[in-house]
Short mmCIF file of C-alpha atoms in Angstrom, two decimals:
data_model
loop_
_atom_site.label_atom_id
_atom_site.label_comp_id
_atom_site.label_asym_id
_atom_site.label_seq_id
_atom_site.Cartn_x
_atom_site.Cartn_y
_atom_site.Cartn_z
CA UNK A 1 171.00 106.60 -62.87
CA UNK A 2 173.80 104.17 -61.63
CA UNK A 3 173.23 105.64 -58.36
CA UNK A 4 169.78 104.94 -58.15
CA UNK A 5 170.39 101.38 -59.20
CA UNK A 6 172.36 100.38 -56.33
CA UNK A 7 170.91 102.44 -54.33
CA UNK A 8 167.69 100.15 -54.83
CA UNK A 9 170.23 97.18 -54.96
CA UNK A 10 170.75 98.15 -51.19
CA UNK A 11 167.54 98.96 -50.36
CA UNK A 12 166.40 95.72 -51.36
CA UNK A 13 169.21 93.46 -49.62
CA UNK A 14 168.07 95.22 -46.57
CA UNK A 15 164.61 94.97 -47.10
CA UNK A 16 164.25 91.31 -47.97
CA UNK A 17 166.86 90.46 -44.85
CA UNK A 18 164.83 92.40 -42.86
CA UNK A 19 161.66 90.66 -44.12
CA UNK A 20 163.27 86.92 -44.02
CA UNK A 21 164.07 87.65 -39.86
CA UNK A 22 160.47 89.24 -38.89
CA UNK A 23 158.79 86.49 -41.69
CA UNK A 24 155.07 86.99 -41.05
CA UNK A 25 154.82 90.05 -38.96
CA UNK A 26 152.68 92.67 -41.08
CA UNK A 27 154.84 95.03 -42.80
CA UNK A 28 154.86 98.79 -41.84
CA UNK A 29 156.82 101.70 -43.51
CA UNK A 30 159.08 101.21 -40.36
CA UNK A 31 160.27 98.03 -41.78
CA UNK A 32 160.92 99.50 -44.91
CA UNK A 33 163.19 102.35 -43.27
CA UNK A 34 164.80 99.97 -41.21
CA UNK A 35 165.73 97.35 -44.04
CA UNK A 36 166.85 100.37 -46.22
CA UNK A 37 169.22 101.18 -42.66
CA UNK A 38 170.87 97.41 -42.59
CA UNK A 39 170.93 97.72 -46.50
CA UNK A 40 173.86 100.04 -45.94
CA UNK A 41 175.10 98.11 -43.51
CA UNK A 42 175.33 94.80 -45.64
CA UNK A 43 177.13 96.64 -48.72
CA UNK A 44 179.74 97.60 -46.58
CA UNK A 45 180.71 94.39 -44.88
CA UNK A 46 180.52 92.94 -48.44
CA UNK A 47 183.15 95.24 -49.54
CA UNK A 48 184.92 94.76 -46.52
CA UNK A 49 184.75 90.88 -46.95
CA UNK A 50 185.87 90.81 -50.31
CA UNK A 51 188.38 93.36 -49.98
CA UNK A 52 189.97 91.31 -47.06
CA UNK A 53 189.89 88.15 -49.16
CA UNK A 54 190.75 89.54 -52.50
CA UNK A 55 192.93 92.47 -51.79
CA UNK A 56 192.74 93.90 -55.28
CA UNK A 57 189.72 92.10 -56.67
CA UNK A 58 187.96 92.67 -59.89
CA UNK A 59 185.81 95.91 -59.60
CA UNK A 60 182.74 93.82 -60.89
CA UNK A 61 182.91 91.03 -57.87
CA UNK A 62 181.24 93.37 -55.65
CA UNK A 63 178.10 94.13 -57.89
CA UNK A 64 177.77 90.55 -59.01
CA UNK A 65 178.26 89.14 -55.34
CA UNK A 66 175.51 91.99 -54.50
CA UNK A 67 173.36 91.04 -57.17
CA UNK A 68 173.87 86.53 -56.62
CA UNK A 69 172.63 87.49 -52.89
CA UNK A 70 169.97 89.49 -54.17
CA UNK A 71 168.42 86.68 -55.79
CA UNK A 72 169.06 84.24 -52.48
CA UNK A 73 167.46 86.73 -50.51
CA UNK A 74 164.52 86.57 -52.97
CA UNK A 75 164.09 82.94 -53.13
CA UNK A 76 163.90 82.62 -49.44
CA UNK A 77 161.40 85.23 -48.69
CA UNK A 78 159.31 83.31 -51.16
CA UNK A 79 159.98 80.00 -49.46
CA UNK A 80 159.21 81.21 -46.10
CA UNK A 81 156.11 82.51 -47.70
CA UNK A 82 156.82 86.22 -45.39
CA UNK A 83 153.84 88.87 -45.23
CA UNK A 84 153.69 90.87 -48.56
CA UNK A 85 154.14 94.29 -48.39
CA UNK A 86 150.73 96.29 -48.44
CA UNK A 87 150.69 99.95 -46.90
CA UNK A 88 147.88 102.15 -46.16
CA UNK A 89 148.65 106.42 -46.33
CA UNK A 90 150.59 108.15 -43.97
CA UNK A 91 151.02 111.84 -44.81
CA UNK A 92 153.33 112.78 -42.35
CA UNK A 93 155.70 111.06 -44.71
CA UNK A 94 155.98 114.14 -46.69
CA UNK A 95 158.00 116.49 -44.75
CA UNK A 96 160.73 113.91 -45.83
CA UNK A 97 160.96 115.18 -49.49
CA UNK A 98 161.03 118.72 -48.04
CA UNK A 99 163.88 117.95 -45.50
CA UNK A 100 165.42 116.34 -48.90
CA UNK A 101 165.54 119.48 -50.82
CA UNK A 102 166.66 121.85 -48.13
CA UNK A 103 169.29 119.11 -47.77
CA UNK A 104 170.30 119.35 -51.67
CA UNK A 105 170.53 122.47 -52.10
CA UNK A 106 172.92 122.75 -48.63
CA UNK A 107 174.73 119.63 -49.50
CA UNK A 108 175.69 121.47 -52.84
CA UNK A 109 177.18 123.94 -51.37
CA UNK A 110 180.50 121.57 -49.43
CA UNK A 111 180.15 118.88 -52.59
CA UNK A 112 183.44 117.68 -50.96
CA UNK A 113 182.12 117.12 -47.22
CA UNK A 114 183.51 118.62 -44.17
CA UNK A 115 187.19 118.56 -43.30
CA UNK A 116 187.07 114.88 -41.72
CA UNK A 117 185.21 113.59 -44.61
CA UNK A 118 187.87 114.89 -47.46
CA UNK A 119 191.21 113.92 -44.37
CA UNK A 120 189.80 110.58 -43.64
CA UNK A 121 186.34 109.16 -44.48
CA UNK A 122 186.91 109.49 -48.18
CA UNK A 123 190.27 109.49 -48.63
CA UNK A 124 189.86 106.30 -46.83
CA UNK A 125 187.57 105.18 -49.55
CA UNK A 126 190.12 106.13 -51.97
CA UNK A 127 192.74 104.39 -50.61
CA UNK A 128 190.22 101.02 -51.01
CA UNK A 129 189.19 101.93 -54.48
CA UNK A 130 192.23 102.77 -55.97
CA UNK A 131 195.01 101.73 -54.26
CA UNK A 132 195.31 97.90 -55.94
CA UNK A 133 197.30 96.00 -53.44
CA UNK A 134 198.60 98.88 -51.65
CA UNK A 135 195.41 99.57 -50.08
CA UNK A 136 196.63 99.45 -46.48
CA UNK A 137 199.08 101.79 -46.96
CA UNK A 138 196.36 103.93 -45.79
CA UNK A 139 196.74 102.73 -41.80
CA UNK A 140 200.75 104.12 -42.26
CA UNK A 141 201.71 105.77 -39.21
CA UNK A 142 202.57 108.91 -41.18
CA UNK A 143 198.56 109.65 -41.97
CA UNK A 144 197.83 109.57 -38.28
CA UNK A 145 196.30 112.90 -38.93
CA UNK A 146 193.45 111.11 -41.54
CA UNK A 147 192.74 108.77 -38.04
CA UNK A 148 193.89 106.04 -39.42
CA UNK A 149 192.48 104.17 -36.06
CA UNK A 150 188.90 104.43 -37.22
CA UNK A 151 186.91 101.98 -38.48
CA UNK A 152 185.60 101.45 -42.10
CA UNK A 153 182.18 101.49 -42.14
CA UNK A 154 181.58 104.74 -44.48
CA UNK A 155 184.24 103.92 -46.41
CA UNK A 156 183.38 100.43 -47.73
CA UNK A 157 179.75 101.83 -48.16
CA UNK A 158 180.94 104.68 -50.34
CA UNK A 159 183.44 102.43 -52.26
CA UNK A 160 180.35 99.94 -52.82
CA UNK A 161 178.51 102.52 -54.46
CA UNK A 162 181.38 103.35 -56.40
CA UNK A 163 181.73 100.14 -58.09
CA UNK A 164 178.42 100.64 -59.44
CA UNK A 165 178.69 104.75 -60.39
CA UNK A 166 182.90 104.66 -60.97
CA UNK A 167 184.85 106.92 -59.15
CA UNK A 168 182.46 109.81 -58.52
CA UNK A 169 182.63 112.45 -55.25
CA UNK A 170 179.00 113.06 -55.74
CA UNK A 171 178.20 109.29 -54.37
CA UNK A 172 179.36 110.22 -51.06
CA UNK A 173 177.12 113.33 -51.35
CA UNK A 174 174.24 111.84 -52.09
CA UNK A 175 174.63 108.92 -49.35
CA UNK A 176 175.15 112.07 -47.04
CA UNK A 177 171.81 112.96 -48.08
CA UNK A 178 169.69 109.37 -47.90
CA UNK A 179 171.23 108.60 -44.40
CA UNK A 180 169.77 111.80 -43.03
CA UNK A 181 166.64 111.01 -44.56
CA UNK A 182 166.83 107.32 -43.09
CA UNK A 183 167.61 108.72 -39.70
CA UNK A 184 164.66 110.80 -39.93
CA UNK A 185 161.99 108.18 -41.47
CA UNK A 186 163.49 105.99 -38.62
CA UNK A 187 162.49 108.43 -35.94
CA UNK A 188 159.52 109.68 -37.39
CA UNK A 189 157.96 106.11 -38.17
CA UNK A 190 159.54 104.77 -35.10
CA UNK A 191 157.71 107.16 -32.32
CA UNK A 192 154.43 106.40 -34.20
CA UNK A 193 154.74 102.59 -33.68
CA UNK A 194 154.94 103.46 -30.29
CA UNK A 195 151.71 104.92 -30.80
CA UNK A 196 152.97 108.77 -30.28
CA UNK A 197 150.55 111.12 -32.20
CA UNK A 198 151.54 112.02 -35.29
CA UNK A 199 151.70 115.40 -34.39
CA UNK A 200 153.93 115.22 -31.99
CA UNK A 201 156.11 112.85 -33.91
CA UNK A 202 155.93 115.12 -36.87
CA UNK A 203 156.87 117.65 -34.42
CA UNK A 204 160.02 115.88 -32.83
CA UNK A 205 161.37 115.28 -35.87
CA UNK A 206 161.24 118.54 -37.73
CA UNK A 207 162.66 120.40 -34.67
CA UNK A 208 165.85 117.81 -35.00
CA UNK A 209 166.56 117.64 -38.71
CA UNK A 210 165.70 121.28 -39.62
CA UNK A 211 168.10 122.82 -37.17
CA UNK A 212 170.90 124.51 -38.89
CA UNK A 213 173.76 123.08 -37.09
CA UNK A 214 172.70 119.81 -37.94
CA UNK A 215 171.80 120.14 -41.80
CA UNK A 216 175.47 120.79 -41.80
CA UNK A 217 176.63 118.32 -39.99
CA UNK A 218 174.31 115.68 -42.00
CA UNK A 219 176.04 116.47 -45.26
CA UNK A 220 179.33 116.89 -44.08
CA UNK A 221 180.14 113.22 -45.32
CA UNK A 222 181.32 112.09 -41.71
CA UNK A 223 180.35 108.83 -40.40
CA UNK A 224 178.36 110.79 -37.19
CA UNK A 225 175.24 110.37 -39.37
CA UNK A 226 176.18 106.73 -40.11
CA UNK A 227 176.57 105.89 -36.19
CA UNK A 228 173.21 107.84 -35.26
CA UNK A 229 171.39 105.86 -37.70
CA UNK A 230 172.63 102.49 -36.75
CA UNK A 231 172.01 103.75 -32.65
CA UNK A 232 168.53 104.67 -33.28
CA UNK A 233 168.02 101.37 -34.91
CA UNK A 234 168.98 99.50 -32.49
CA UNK A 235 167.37 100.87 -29.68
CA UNK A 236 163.73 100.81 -31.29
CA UNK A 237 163.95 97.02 -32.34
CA UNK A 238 164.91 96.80 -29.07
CA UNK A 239 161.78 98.59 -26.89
CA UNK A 240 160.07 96.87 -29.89
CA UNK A 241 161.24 93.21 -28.63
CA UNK A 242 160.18 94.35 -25.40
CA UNK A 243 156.57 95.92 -26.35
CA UNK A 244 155.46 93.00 -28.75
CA UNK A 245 157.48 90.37 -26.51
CA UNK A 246 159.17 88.98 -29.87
CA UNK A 247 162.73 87.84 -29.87
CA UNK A 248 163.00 88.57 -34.03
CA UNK A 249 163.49 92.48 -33.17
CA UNK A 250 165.99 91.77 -30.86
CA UNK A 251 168.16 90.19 -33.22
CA UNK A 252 168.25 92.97 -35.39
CA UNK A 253 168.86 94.96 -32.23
CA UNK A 254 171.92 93.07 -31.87
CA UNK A 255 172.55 93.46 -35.83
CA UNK A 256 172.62 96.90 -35.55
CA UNK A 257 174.33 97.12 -32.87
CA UNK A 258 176.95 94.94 -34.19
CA UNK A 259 177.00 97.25 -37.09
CA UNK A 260 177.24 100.14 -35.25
CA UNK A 261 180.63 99.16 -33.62
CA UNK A 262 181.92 99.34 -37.42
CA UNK A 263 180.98 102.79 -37.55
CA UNK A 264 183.65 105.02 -35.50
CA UNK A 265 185.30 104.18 -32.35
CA UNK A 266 182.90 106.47 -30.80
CA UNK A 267 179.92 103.86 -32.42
CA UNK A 268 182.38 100.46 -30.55
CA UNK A 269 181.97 102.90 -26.89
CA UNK A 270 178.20 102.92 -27.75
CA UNK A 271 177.57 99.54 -29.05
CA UNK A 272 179.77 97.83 -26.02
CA UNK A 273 177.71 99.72 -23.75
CA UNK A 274 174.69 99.15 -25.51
CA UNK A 275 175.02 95.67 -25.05
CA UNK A 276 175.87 95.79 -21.29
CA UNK A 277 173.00 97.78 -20.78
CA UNK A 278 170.23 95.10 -22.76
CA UNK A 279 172.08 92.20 -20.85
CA UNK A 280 171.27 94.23 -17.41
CA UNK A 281 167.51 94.66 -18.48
CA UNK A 282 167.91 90.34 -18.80
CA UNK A 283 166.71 89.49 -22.26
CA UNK A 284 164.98 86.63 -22.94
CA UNK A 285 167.87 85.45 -25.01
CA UNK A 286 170.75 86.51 -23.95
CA UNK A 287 173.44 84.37 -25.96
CA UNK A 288 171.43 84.44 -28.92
CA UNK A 289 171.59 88.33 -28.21
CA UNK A 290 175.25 88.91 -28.10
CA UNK A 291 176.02 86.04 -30.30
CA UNK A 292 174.45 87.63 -33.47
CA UNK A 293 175.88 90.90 -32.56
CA UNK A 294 179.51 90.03 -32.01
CA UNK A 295 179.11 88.28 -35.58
CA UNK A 296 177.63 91.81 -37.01
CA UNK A 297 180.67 93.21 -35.38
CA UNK A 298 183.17 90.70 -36.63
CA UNK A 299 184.69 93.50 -39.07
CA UNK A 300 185.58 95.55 -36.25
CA UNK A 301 187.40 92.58 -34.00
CA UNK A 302 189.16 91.81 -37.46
CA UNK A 303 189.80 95.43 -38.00
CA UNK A 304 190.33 96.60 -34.24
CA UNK A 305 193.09 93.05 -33.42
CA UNK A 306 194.44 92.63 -36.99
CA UNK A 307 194.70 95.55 -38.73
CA UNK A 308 194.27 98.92 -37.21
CA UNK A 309 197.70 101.19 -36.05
CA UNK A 310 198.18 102.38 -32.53
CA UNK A 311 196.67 105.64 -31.83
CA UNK A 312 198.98 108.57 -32.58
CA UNK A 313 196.64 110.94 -31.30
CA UNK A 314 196.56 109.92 -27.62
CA UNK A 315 198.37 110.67 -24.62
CA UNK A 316 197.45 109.36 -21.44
CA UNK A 317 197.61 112.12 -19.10
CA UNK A 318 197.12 109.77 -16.32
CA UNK A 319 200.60 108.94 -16.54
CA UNK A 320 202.38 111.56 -18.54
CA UNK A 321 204.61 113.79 -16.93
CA UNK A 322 204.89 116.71 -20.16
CA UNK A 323 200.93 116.55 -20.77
CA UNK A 324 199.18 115.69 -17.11
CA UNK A 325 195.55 115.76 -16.53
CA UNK A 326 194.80 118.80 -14.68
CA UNK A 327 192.49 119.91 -12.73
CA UNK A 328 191.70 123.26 -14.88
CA UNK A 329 191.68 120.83 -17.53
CA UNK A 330 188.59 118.93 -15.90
CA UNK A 331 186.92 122.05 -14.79
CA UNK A 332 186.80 122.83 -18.65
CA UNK A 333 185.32 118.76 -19.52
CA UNK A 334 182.74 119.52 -16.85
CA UNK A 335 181.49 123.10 -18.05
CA UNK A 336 182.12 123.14 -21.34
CA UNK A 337 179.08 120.93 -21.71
CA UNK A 338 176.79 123.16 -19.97
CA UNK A 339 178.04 125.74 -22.35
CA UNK A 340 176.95 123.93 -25.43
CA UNK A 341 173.62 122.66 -24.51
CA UNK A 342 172.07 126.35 -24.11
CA UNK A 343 174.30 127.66 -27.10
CA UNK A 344 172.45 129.71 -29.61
CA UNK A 345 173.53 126.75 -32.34
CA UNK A 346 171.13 124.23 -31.01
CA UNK A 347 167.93 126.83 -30.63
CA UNK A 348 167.07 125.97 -27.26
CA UNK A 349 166.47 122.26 -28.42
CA UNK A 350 168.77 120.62 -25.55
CA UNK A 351 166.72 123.09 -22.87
CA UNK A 352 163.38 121.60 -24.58
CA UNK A 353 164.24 117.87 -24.39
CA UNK A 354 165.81 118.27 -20.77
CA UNK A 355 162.33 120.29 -19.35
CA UNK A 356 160.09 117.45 -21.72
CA UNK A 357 161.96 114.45 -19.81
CA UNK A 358 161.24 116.80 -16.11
CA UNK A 359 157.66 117.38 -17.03
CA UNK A 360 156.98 113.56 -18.25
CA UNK A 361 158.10 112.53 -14.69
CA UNK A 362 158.72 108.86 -13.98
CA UNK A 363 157.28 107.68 -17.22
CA UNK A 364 161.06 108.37 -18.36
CA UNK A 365 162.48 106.07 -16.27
CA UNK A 366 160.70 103.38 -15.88
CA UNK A 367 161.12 100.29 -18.03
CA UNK A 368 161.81 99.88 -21.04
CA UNK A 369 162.63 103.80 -20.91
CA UNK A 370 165.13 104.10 -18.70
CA UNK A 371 167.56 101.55 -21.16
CA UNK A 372 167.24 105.40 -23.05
CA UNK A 373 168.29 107.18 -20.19
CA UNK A 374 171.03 105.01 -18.73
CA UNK A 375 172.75 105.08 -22.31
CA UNK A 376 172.66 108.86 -22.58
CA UNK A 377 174.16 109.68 -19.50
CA UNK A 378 176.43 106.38 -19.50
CA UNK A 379 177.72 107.50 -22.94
CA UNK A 380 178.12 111.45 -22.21
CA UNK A 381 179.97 110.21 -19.08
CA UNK A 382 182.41 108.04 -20.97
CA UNK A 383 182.99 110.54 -23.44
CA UNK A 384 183.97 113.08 -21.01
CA UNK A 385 186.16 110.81 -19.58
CA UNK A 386 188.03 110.32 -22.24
CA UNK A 387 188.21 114.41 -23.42
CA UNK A 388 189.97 114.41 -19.60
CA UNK A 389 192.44 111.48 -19.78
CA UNK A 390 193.41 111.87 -23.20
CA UNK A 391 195.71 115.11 -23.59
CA UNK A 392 197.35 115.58 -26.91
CA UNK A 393 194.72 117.77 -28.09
CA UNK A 394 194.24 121.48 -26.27
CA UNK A 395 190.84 120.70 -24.86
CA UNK A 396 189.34 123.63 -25.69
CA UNK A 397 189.98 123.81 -29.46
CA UNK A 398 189.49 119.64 -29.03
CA UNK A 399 185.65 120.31 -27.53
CA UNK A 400 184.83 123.33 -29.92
CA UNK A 401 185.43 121.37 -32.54
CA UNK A 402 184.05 117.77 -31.91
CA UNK A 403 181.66 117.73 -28.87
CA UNK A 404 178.58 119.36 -31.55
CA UNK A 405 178.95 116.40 -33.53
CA UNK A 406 178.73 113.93 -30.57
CA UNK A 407 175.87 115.30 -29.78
CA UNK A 408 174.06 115.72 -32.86
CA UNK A 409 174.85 111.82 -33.27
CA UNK A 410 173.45 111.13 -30.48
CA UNK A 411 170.19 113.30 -30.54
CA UNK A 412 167.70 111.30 -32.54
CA UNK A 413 167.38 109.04 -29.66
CA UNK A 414 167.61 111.54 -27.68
CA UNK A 415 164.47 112.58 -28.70
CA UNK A 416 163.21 109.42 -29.49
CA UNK A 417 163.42 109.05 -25.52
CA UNK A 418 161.73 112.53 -25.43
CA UNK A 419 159.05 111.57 -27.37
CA UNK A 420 158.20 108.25 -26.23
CA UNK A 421 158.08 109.78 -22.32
CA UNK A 422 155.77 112.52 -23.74
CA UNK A 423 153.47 109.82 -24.61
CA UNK A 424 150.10 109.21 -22.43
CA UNK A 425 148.49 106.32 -21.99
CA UNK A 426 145.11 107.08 -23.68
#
């Protein structure tokens, strides 16, 4: 029950901050997806905030502080008189209580997450929770092994829920569970206000949150799903700004962007890069653009320059004499790839989306499209960079075990891109 509470708590702070930036636009179920997406993002930077100013608060500030900006949120959407929300049927909405049971009863069966979520994200979360004033100890250079580099997003958000439930592992389960289903709603509700049938939408979005592979990667508990969310986001308010010519959705473009930088230093690569890539395309407002997102990202330029340790886990094999960069080592970043697209894990769904994107043609790449396209391969690229330069890991157990969840991350807009080239003019 204490779940559901902030849970709506959340919800709502999203919602209503959502609302109070779009003001009179007519609500859709998108909106309400989307403001349920920067819900999660709020609660963490409040826990964040407070944690940096209090260091061992009072486990109540949090709710209150929640609840106090509730209310202001509240009073201003009634001040700026916004649209009320009023929404007519849309059926398609109910594969998303199906996808939530066949994610239940998986997620019950690893109630403790994947390895990374048990090593790091949540013992992270711990370390916040419980640790008093000896909360940092969790950046020591002796956890290197918990990556005690990465950001906090996840964390704070499962410790906010926390101080509304008490210590309780099955929070971070059932967040597990509501981001995939926000990832999905996002996806699902965003193709069809791009006027993609429902059908097709419907279709998209069952083929990517039904696979097996990725059902276990969405309740693992990692912060992949976290960084997906916050990337699909930001790239539909952002062909939104561009479609309806209206500067509101790109400033929570650059929210979630900013947000997404908080995520994993996989989600900083993508939200830099995002950025670049919407300053190319020459938005209307460009300062307005990155000003609002650097201050979304301001936790991870406090985090990144004040508080997190040097990497343990990197060698530069540029330079190192014991651990070079090799050339069989590249041959390996270069194949591998091709390897894991046509696996039998991802049934055929990477060979789908690549022969989709040849038979749409140049309706892929043309603009606003090809912002889709120049991320992908952009991102991919800098990620295989950095499997070739960095060499403390054996880069074949390295790519096994971490490429599938790059990948996953990245394939709702993947497929948002699929599904938005797919779509004819009539």
């Amino acid at each position: 029950m204490m779940y559901l509470i902030a849970l709506c708590i959340a919800v709502g702070l999203g919602i209503l901050t959502l609302r109070l930036i779009l003001r009179t636009k007519q609500p859709s179920y998108l909106d309400l997806f989307l403001g349920a997406a920067l819900g999660f993002g709020i609660v963490g930077q409040i826990i964040f905030y407070l944690q940096l100013l209090g260091n061992n608060f009072n486990h109540f500030l949090p709710p209150v502080f929640s609840l106090i900006l509730l209310g202001i949120l509240i009073v201003l959407n009634k001040s700026k008189k916004t649209t009320p929300l009023k929404f007519s049927k849309n059926l398609s909405l109910l594969i998303l209580p199906l996808l939530a049971i066949v994610l239940w009863m998986e997620a019950n069966y690893y109630p403790l997450g994947g390895w990374d979520a048990w090593s790091c994200w949540n013992l992270k979360a711990k370390f916040i929770y419980l640790g008093a004033e000896q909360w940092k100890d969790m950046l020591a250079p002796n956890l290197w092994r918990s990556n005690t580099n990465y950001p906090l997003a996840l964390p704070t958000i499962t410790v906010w829920f926390w101080h509304w439930t008490g210590f309780s592992q099955s929070s971070a389960m059932f967040n597990a569970v509501v981001l995939t289903l926000l990832t999905a709603g996002v996806l699902l509700l965003g193709l069809q206000e791009f006027k993609v049938s429902k059908k097709i939408s419907i279709l998209i979005t069952v083929a990517v949150f039904t696979l097996a592979l990725g059902n276990t990667l969405s309740i693992s508990q990692y912060s992949d799903m976290l960084s997906s969310l916050f990337l699909l986001c930001a790239f539909i308010c952002y062909l939104l700004s561009v479609e309806q010519k209206n500067d509101r959705w790109l400033i929570l473009s650059a929210i979630f962007a900013g947000l997404l930088s908080f995520t994993k230093n996989e989600g900083l690569v993508a939200s830099g890069l995002f950025a670049l890539l919407v300053l190319y395309l020459k938005p209307q407002k460009p300062f307005q653009f990155i000003s609002i997102l650097l201050a979304a990202a301001l936790p991870m330029v406090i985090f990144s320059l004040g508080m997190a340790p040097h990497n343990e886990a990197f060698i530069n094999g540029l330079t190192s004499a014991s651990k070079p960069s090799t050339l069989a080592r590249l041959q390996y970043v270069l194949l591998y790839p091709l390897v894991e697209f046509i696996g039998l894990q991802w049934g055929g769904l990477w060979i789908c989306a690549a022969a989709a994107l040849i038979i749409s043609g140049q309706r892929a790449i043309k603009k606003p499209l090809i912002i889709l396209g120049l991320f992908i391969v952009g991102y991919l690229g800098i990620v295989l960079v950095y499997y070739q330069i960095n060499t403390f890991f054996e880069i074949d157990w390295w790519m096994k075990n971490t490429l599938n969840r790059i990948l996953f991350a990245l394939m709702p807009t993947v497929f948002l891109w699929v599904g938005l080239s797919l779509k004819t003019n009539d």
